[in-house]
Coordinates of C-alpha atoms and ligand atoms in Angstrom, one line a residue:
M1 CA 6.8 -34.7 0.2
R2 CA 7.7 -35.3 -3.5
S3 CA 8.7 -38.8 -4.5
I4 CA 10.7 -39.5 -7.6
A5 CA 11.1 -42.7 -9.6
C6 CA 13.4 -42.9 -12.6
L7 CA 13.1 -45.1 -15.7
A8 CA 16.5 -46.0 -17.2
L9 CA 16.0 -45.8 -20.9
A10 CA 19.6 -46.1 -22.0
A11 CA 22.9 -46.1 -20.1
S12 CA 23.2 -42.4 -20.1
T13 CA 19.7 -41.2 -19.8
A14 CA 17.1 -41.4 -17.1
L15 CA 13.6 -40.0 -17.1
C16 CA 12.3 -39.4 -13.7
Q17 CA 8.7 -39.4 -12.7
T18 CA 7.9 -37.2 -9.8
V19 CA 4.8 -37.3 -7.6
I20 CA 3.5 -33.8 -6.8
P21 CA 0.7 -34.2 -4.2
P22 CA -2.3 -31.9 -4.0
S23 CA -1.6 -28.5 -2.5
P24 CA -1.6 -28.2 1.3
W25 CA -3.4 -24.9 0.9
N26 CA -6.1 -24.9 3.6
Y27 CA -8.6 -22.2 2.3
T28 CA -12.1 -23.5 2.9
Y29 CA -14.1 -24.4 -0.2
P30 CA -17.9 -24.3 -0.2
W31 CA -18.3 -28.0 -1.2
P32 CA -16.2 -31.2 -0.7
V33 CA -13.0 -31.2 -2.7
H34 CA -12.2 -34.3 -4.8
Y35 CA -9.0 -35.1 -6.6
H36 CA -8.5 -36.4 -10.2
N37 CA -5.0 -37.9 -10.5
L38 CA -3.3 -37.8 -13.8
T39 CA 0.2 -38.4 -15.1
S40 CA 1.4 -35.5 -17.3
Q41 CA 4.8 -34.6 -18.5
R42 CA 6.4 -37.2 -16.3
L43 CA 4.7 -35.8 -13.3
N44 CA 2.0 -37.5 -11.3
L45 CA -0.4 -34.7 -10.5
S46 CA -3.6 -34.2 -8.7
M47 CA -6.3 -31.9 -10.0
A48 CA -8.7 -30.6 -7.3
Y49 CA -12.4 -30.2 -8.2
M50 CA -15.8 -29.7 -6.7
D51 CA -18.7 -31.6 -8.1
V52 CA -22.0 -29.9 -7.1
A53 CA -25.1 -31.9 -7.5
P54 CA -28.3 -30.4 -9.0
S55 CA -30.4 -29.2 -6.1
S56 CA -32.9 -31.8 -5.0
N57 CA -35.9 -29.5 -5.6
S58 CA -34.8 -28.6 -9.1
A59 CA -36.4 -30.2 -12.2
T60 CA -33.5 -32.5 -12.9
S61 CA -32.2 -33.7 -9.6
N62 CA -30.5 -36.9 -10.8
T63 CA -26.8 -36.2 -11.1
T64 CA -26.2 -38.8 -13.7
T65 CA -28.8 -37.4 -16.1
A66 CA -28.7 -33.7 -15.2
P67 CA -27.1 -31.3 -17.7
T68 CA -23.5 -30.6 -16.6
I69 CA -21.8 -27.2 -16.6
V70 CA -18.1 -26.8 -16.1
L71 CA -16.9 -23.5 -14.6
L72 CA -13.3 -22.5 -15.5
H73 CA -11.6 -20.0 -13.1
G74 CA -9.4 -17.1 -14.2
K75 CA -5.7 -16.6 -13.5
N76 CA -6.2 -14.6 -10.2
F77 CA -9.1 -16.9 -9.1
C78 CA -9.9 -20.3 -7.8
G79 CA -12.7 -22.8 -8.0
A80 CA -14.1 -21.3 -4.8
T81 CA -14.7 -17.9 -6.6
W82 CA -17.5 -19.6 -8.4
A83 CA -19.6 -20.5 -5.2
D84 CA -22.4 -18.0 -6.0
S85 CA -22.7 -19.0 -9.6
A86 CA -22.6 -22.7 -8.7
R87 CA -25.4 -22.4 -6.2
R88 CA -27.6 -20.7 -8.7
L89 CA -26.8 -23.2 -11.5
S90 CA -27.5 -26.1 -9.1
A91 CA -30.8 -24.6 -8.1
R92 CA -31.7 -24.5 -11.8
G93 CA -31.0 -28.2 -12.2
H94 CA -27.3 -28.3 -13.3
R95 CA -24.6 -30.6 -12.1
V96 CA -21.7 -28.1 -11.6
L97 CA -18.1 -29.2 -12.0
I98 CA -15.5 -26.8 -10.8
P99 CA -11.8 -27.7 -11.4
D100 CA -8.8 -25.9 -10.1
Q101 CA -6.2 -26.1 -13.0
I102 CA -2.8 -27.6 -12.4
G103 CA -0.6 -25.0 -10.9
F104 CA -3.5 -23.2 -9.2
C105 CA -5.2 -23.2 -5.8
K106 CA -5.8 -26.7 -4.4
S107 CA -4.2 -28.6 -7.3
S108 CA -0.6 -29.8 -7.6
K109 CA 1.9 -27.0 -8.2
P110 CA 4.8 -28.3 -10.3
T111 CA 8.1 -26.5 -9.9
T112 CA 8.1 -26.5 -13.7
Y113 CA 5.6 -27.5 -16.4
Q114 CA 5.1 -26.9 -20.1
F115 CA 1.9 -24.9 -19.6
S116 CA -0.3 -24.7 -22.6
L117 CA -4.0 -24.0 -23.0
Q118 CA -4.1 -27.3 -24.9
Q119 CA -2.5 -29.1 -21.9
L120 CA -5.0 -27.5 -19.5
A121 CA -7.9 -28.3 -21.8
Y122 CA -6.7 -31.9 -22.1
N123 CA -6.4 -32.2 -18.3
T124 CA -9.9 -30.9 -17.9
N125 CA -11.2 -33.3 -20.5
S126 CA -9.5 -36.2 -18.7
L127 CA -11.4 -35.2 -15.5
L128 CA -14.7 -35.2 -17.5
A129 CA -13.8 -38.6 -19.0
S130 CA -13.1 -40.0 -15.6
L131 CA -16.7 -39.0 -14.6
N132 CA -18.2 -40.3 -17.9
I133 CA -19.4 -36.9 -18.9
T134 CA -19.9 -36.8 -22.6
S135 CA -21.7 -33.4 -23.0
A136 CA -21.3 -30.2 -21.1
K137 CA -21.7 -26.5 -21.1
I138 CA -18.4 -24.8 -20.6
L139 CA -18.3 -21.4 -18.8
G140 CA -15.0 -19.6 -18.4
H141 CA -14.0 -16.3 -16.9
S142 CA -10.8 -14.3 -17.7
M143 CA -8.1 -16.8 -18.4
G144 CA -10.8 -19.5 -18.0
G145 CA -12.6 -17.9 -21.0
M146 CA -9.4 -18.3 -23.1
L147 CA -9.2 -21.9 -21.9
A148 CA -12.9 -22.5 -22.5
T149 CA -12.4 -21.4 -26.1
R150 CA -9.4 -23.7 -26.6
F151 CA -11.4 -26.5 -24.9
A152 CA -14.4 -25.9 -27.3
L153 CA -12.0 -26.0 -30.3
M154 CA -10.4 -29.3 -29.1
Y155 CA -13.6 -31.0 -28.0
P156 CA -16.4 -29.7 -30.2
T157 CA -18.7 -32.7 -29.8
L158 CA -18.5 -32.6 -26.0
T159 CA -19.0 -28.8 -25.8
S160 CA -22.7 -28.0 -26.3
H161 CA -22.5 -24.4 -25.1
L162 CA -19.6 -22.0 -24.6
I163 CA -20.1 -19.0 -22.3
L164 CA -17.3 -16.5 -22.1
T165 CA -17.3 -14.0 -19.3
N166 CA -14.8 -11.2 -19.8
P167 CA -12.3 -13.6 -21.3
I168 CA -8.8 -12.6 -22.0
G169 CA -7.3 -13.4 -25.4
L170 CA -9.8 -11.4 -27.4
E171 CA -6.8 -9.7 -29.1
D172 CA -3.3 -10.8 -29.8
W173 CA -1.3 -8.6 -27.5
K174 CA 2.1 -9.5 -29.0
A175 CA 0.9 -8.6 -32.5
L176 CA -0.2 -5.2 -31.0
G177 CA 3.3 -4.5 -29.8
V178 CA 3.6 -6.0 -26.3
P179 CA 7.2 -7.1 -25.9
W180 CA 7.9 -10.7 -24.8
R181 CA 8.9 -10.8 -21.1
P182 CA 11.5 -13.3 -19.9
I183 CA 9.8 -15.7 -17.4
E184 CA 12.3 -14.8 -14.7
L185 CA 11.2 -11.2 -14.8
S186 CA 7.6 -12.2 -14.5
Y187 CA 8.5 -14.5 -11.7
A188 CA 10.3 -11.6 -9.9
D189 CA 7.1 -9.6 -10.3
E190 CA 5.0 -12.4 -8.9
L191 CA 7.2 -12.8 -5.9
K192 CA 6.4 -9.1 -5.0
A193 CA 2.7 -9.7 -5.0
N194 CA 1.0 -8.6 -1.8
Y195 CA -2.4 -7.3 -0.6
T196 CA -1.7 -3.8 -1.7
S197 CA -0.5 -4.6 -5.2
I198 CA -3.3 -7.2 -5.9
R199 CA -6.0 -4.9 -4.5
R200 CA -4.7 -1.9 -6.6
Y201 CA -4.9 -4.1 -9.7
Q202 CA -8.3 -5.5 -9.1
Q203 CA -9.8 -2.2 -8.1
A204 CA -8.7 -0.7 -11.5
T205 CA -9.6 -3.5 -13.7
Y206 CA -12.3 -5.6 -12.0
Y207 CA -14.5 -3.1 -10.2
V208 CA -14.3 0.2 -12.1
N209 CA -12.2 1.9 -9.4
T210 CA -14.7 1.2 -6.7
W211 CA -14.2 -1.1 -3.6
K212 CA -16.6 -3.1 -1.4
P213 CA -15.5 -4.9 1.7
E214 CA -16.6 -8.3 0.2
Y215 CA -14.0 -8.0 -2.6
D216 CA -11.3 -8.4 0.0
E217 CA -12.1 -12.1 0.2
W218 CA -10.7 -12.7 -3.3
V219 CA -7.6 -10.6 -2.6
N220 CA -6.8 -12.4 0.6
M221 CA -7.5 -15.8 -1.0
L222 CA -4.8 -15.0 -3.6
V223 CA -2.4 -13.5 -1.1
S224 CA -2.5 -16.7 1.0
L225 CA -1.4 -18.7 -2.1
Y226 CA 1.7 -16.6 -2.6
Q227 CA 2.4 -16.9 1.2
L228 CA 2.2 -20.7 1.4
P229 CA 5.3 -21.7 3.3
D230 CA 6.1 -24.8 1.2
E231 CA 4.9 -23.9 -2.2
G232 CA 4.4 -20.1 -2.4
A233 CA 7.4 -19.9 -4.7
A234 CA 6.2 -22.8 -6.9
F235 CA 2.8 -21.0 -7.2
A236 CA 4.5 -17.7 -8.1
Y237 CA 6.6 -19.5 -10.7
D238 CA 3.5 -21.3 -12.2
M239 CA 1.8 -17.8 -12.4
A240 CA 4.8 -16.5 -14.3
L241 CA 4.6 -19.6 -16.6
T242 CA 0.9 -19.1 -17.2
T243 CA 1.5 -15.4 -18.0
D244 CA 3.8 -16.5 -20.8
M245 CA 1.2 -19.1 -21.9
V246 CA -1.6 -16.6 -22.4
L247 CA 0.8 -14.1 -24.0
T248 CA 2.3 -16.5 -26.5
Q249 CA -0.7 -18.8 -27.3
P250 CA -3.5 -16.7 -28.9
V251 CA -7.0 -18.2 -29.6
V252 CA -8.3 -15.0 -31.3
Y253 CA -7.6 -16.3 -34.8
E254 CA -9.6 -19.4 -34.3
F255 CA -12.9 -17.8 -33.1
P256 CA -14.6 -18.6 -36.5
L257 CA -14.0 -22.3 -35.9
V258 CA -16.0 -22.5 -32.7
K259 CA -19.0 -24.8 -33.2
A260 CA -20.8 -24.5 -29.8
K261 CA -23.7 -22.2 -29.1
T262 CA -21.9 -19.2 -27.7
L263 CA -22.7 -16.4 -25.3
V264 CA -20.1 -13.6 -24.8
M265 CA -20.7 -11.7 -21.6
I266 CA -18.8 -8.5 -21.2
G267 CA -18.4 -5.9 -18.5
T268 CA -17.3 -3.1 -20.9
R269 CA -15.4 -1.1 -18.3
D270 CA -12.8 -3.9 -18.1
N271 CA -9.4 -3.0 -19.5
T272 CA -7.4 -6.2 -18.9
A273 CA -4.5 -6.8 -21.3
I274 CA -1.6 -9.1 -20.6
G275 CA 1.7 -7.2 -20.8
K276 CA 0.2 -3.7 -20.6
A277 CA 2.2 -3.1 -17.5
W278 CA 5.5 -3.5 -19.3
S279 CA 4.5 -2.0 -22.7
P280 CA 5.3 1.5 -23.9
P281 CA 2.5 4.1 -23.6
E282 CA 1.6 4.1 -27.3
V283 CA 1.0 0.3 -27.1
Q284 CA -0.8 0.5 -23.8
A285 CA -3.3 2.9 -25.4
K286 CA -4.3 0.3 -27.9
L287 CA -5.0 -2.5 -25.5
G288 CA -7.9 -3.9 -23.6
N289 CA -10.8 -1.8 -24.9
Y290 CA -13.6 -4.2 -24.0
S291 CA -16.4 -2.1 -25.4
V292 CA -14.8 -2.9 -28.8
L293 CA -13.4 -6.4 -28.2
G294 CA -16.8 -7.9 -27.0
K295 CA -18.5 -6.9 -30.2
Q296 CA -15.7 -8.0 -32.4
T297 CA -15.6 -11.4 -30.7
A298 CA -19.3 -12.0 -31.0
E299 CA -19.1 -11.2 -34.7
R300 CA -16.3 -13.7 -35.2
I301 CA -17.9 -16.7 -33.4
P302 CA -20.6 -18.1 -35.7
G303 CA -24.1 -17.5 -34.2
A304 CA -22.7 -16.0 -31.0
E305 CA -24.8 -13.7 -28.9
L306 CA -23.4 -10.7 -26.9
V307 CA -24.5 -9.3 -23.6
E308 CA -22.8 -6.1 -22.5
F309 CA -22.8 -4.6 -19.0
G310 CA -22.1 -0.9 -19.5
D311 CA -21.0 -0.1 -15.9
L312 CA -19.2 -3.3 -14.9
G313 CA -15.6 -4.3 -15.1
H314 CA -13.6 -7.6 -15.5
S315 CA -15.7 -9.6 -12.9
P316 CA -19.4 -8.9 -13.7
Q317 CA -20.5 -12.0 -11.9
V318 CA -18.9 -10.7 -8.7
Q319 CA -19.7 -7.0 -9.1
D320 CA -23.4 -7.3 -10.0
S321 CA -24.3 -10.9 -9.4
E322 CA -28.1 -10.4 -10.0
T323 CA -27.8 -8.7 -13.3
Y324 CA -25.1 -11.1 -14.5
H325 CA -27.0 -14.3 -13.6
A326 CA -30.3 -12.9 -14.9
A327 CA -28.6 -12.5 -18.3
L328 CA -27.0 -15.9 -18.2
F329 CA -30.3 -17.7 -17.3
E330 CA -32.2 -15.8 -19.9
W331 CA -29.9 -17.1 -22.6
L332 CA -29.6 -20.7 -21.2
D333 CA -33.5 -20.9 -21.0
R334 CA -33.9 -19.5 -24.5
V335 CA -31.3 -21.5 -26.4
G336 CA -32.0 -24.8 -24.7
Ligands
NAG401 C1 2.7 -42.3 -11.5 O1 1.4 -42.8 -11.9 C2 1.5 -43.9 -12.7 C3 0.1 -44.2 -13.2 O2 -0.8 -44.2 -12.1 C4 2.1 -45.0 -11.9 O3 2.2 -46.2 -12.7 C5 3.5 -44.6 -11.4 O4 4.0 -45.6 -10.6 C6 3.4 -43.3 -10.7 N1 4.8 -42.8 -10.4 C7 5.3 -42.7 -9.2 C8 6.7 -42.1 -9.2 O5 4.6 -42.9 -8.2
NAG402 C1 -4.1 -39.3 -5.9 O1 -2.7 -39.0 -5.5 C2 -2.5 -38.7 -4.1 C3 -1.0 -38.5 -3.9 O2 -0.5 -37.5 -4.7 C4 -2.9 -39.9 -3.3 O3 -2.8 -39.4 -1.9 C5 -4.4 -40.2 -3.5 O4 -4.7 -41.4 -2.9 C6 -4.6 -40.5 -5.0 N1 -6.0 -40.7 -5.3 C7 -6.4 -41.7 -6.0 C8 -7.9 -41.7 -6.2 O5 -5.7 -42.5 -6.5
NAG403 C1 -30.4 -41.5 -12.3 O1 -30.4 -41.8 -13.7 C2 -29.7 -43.0 -13.9 C3 -29.5 -43.1 -15.5 O2 -30.8 -43.0 -16.1 C4 -30.4 -44.2 -13.4 O3 -29.7 -45.4 -13.6 C5 -30.6 -44.0 -11.9 O4 -31.3 -45.0 -11.3 C6 -31.2 -42.6 -11.6 N1 -31.1 -42.3 -10.1 C7 -32.1 -42.0 -9.4 C8 -31.8 -41.8 -7.9 O5 -33.2 -41.9 -9.9
NAG404 C1 -17.9 -44.8 -16.0 O1 -18.3 -45.8 -16.9 C2 -17.6 -47.0 -16.7 C3 -18.0 -48.0 -17.8 O2 -19.4 -48.0 -18.0 C4 -17.9 -47.5 -15.3 O3 -17.2 -48.7 -15.1 C5 -17.5 -46.5 -14.3 O4 -17.9 -46.9 -13.0 C6 -18.1 -45.2 -14.6 N1 -17.6 -44.2 -13.7 C7 -18.3 -43.3 -13.1 C8 -17.6 -42.2 -12.2 O5 -19.5 -43.2 -13.3
NAG405 C1 3.6 -4.4 -1.4 O1 4.4 -4.4 -2.6 C2 4.7 -3.0 -3.0 C3 5.3 -3.1 -4.4 O2 6.3 -4.2 -4.4 C4 5.6 -2.3 -2.0 O3 5.9 -1.1 -2.4 C5 4.8 -2.3 -0.7 O4 5.6 -1.8 0.4 C6 4.3 -3.7 -0.3 N1 3.4 -3.5 0.8 C7 3.3 -4.3 1.9 C8 2.3 -4.1 2.9 O5 4.1 -5.2 2.0
NAG406 C1 -3.8 -22.4 7.2 O1 -2.4 -22.3 6.8 C2 -1.8 -21.2 7.3 C3 -0.3 -21.2 6.8 O2 -0.3 -21.2 5.4 C4 -1.8 -21.1 8.8 O3 -1.3 -19.9 9.3 C5 -3.3 -21.2 9.3 O4 -3.3 -21.3 10.7 C6 -4.0 -22.4 8.7 N1 -5.4 -22.4 9.1 C7 -6.0 -23.5 9.4 C8 -7.5 -23.3 9.7 O5 -5.5 -24.6 9.5
NAG407 C1 -12.7 2.4 -26.9 O1 -13.0 2.5 -28.3 C2 -14.1 3.3 -28.5 C3 -14.4 3.2 -30.0 O2 -13.3 3.4 -30.8 C4 -13.8 4.7 -28.1 O3 -14.9 5.5 -28.3 C5 -13.4 4.7 -26.6 O4 -13.0 6.0 -26.2 C6 -12.3 3.7 -26.3 N1 -12.2 3.6 -24.9 C7 -11.0 3.7 -24.3 C8 -11.0 3.5 -22.8 O5 -10.0 3.8 -24.9

């Protein structure tokens, strides 16, 4: 399944280029899945994405000229999680582009990769370039919000609007005392992930200790990735590598440099913090207070607006779709 070609550079060295095909993961996505092939770090990789046209009865139904919005998924999510938002954005005249990042979901899962937010932003930009998109709104949730911030910093002329939905990275966990965790230990944790552990985590951080049957979809989606017969271990390892990525690569110090029109959307009952699980209690107590972090972030990003949802957790767009999208469209319509 993986093909390898080596370039002999000198008698004693050979750099090998490996083709890692798209994931065989067969979870059904709501729109056709396309692949953007890229060569990165001597790997030939495929990045899966959905490209949802503006609805034909919306004001701007021409895909070429419609405003584009890019939806960036979180670490425990996939492009498919955005189905509801994408439908609503398409109905309001947007072309909606929904990539799966390398290592995630339907994209190639390298057995090792130097993950950085910069690399993922660069990959995402190469997808936009391949489609000739020169201006876009960037909306990111959770890890996707941290990535959206990095994207906006690297591509300020492309990023017209930045929308952060319960992003992670609003504080520098390591500076607050979270110990670094060796990747093999994170990998061992990832290998143990199952329905029970994932649901317990999501219930406590995403849904304010409540549960509805429809949340099971997103737990089972994730479980099926860990259980993939051929690449479940590669997925688990990529998840360990991306835990290290978000822990070691803060964006928080650069919020004042963001140029895009920005909306920060925060379910204030969220308590997500990378490394909380392996931190001592006195460190745990300082982390992930989103009722403080949202306000701080909106103050640091020039001109940013803040919307808080007082009774929602880490996934406000899932937990109360109507309220979340009403706030999103109110802002989009107003700021133009
Ligand atoms: C990887 O992709 C590049 C660029 O498309 C191509 O030239 C190269 O042959 C590919 N490598 C392999 C091993 O297929
Ligand atoms: C992308 O790469 C995959 C193999 O990894 C290949 O099957 C597919 O044809 C490529 N697509 C394009 C558009 O080159
Ligand atoms: C969409 O817009 C492009 C660029 O203005 C134009 O070339 C194309 O004809 C339009 N398509 C339709 C179906 O109107
Ligand atoms: C992007 O623009 C180039 C140059 O104008 C053109 O050749 C190519 O077909 C365009 N690609 C898409 C996906 O529109
Ligand atoms: C899920 O994982 C937890 C923790 O590793 C373990 O205690 C539990 O038995 C597992 N449950 C199932 C259903 O496999
Ligand atoms: C999807 O793949 C899983 C194995 O990962 C398999 O059990 C299941 O039958 C497949 N479903 C379909 C619809 O192909
Ligand atoms: C978050 O911080 C606020 C303000 O300092 C405080 O009132 C609140 O109790 C904190 N929440 C938690 C869960 O620690």
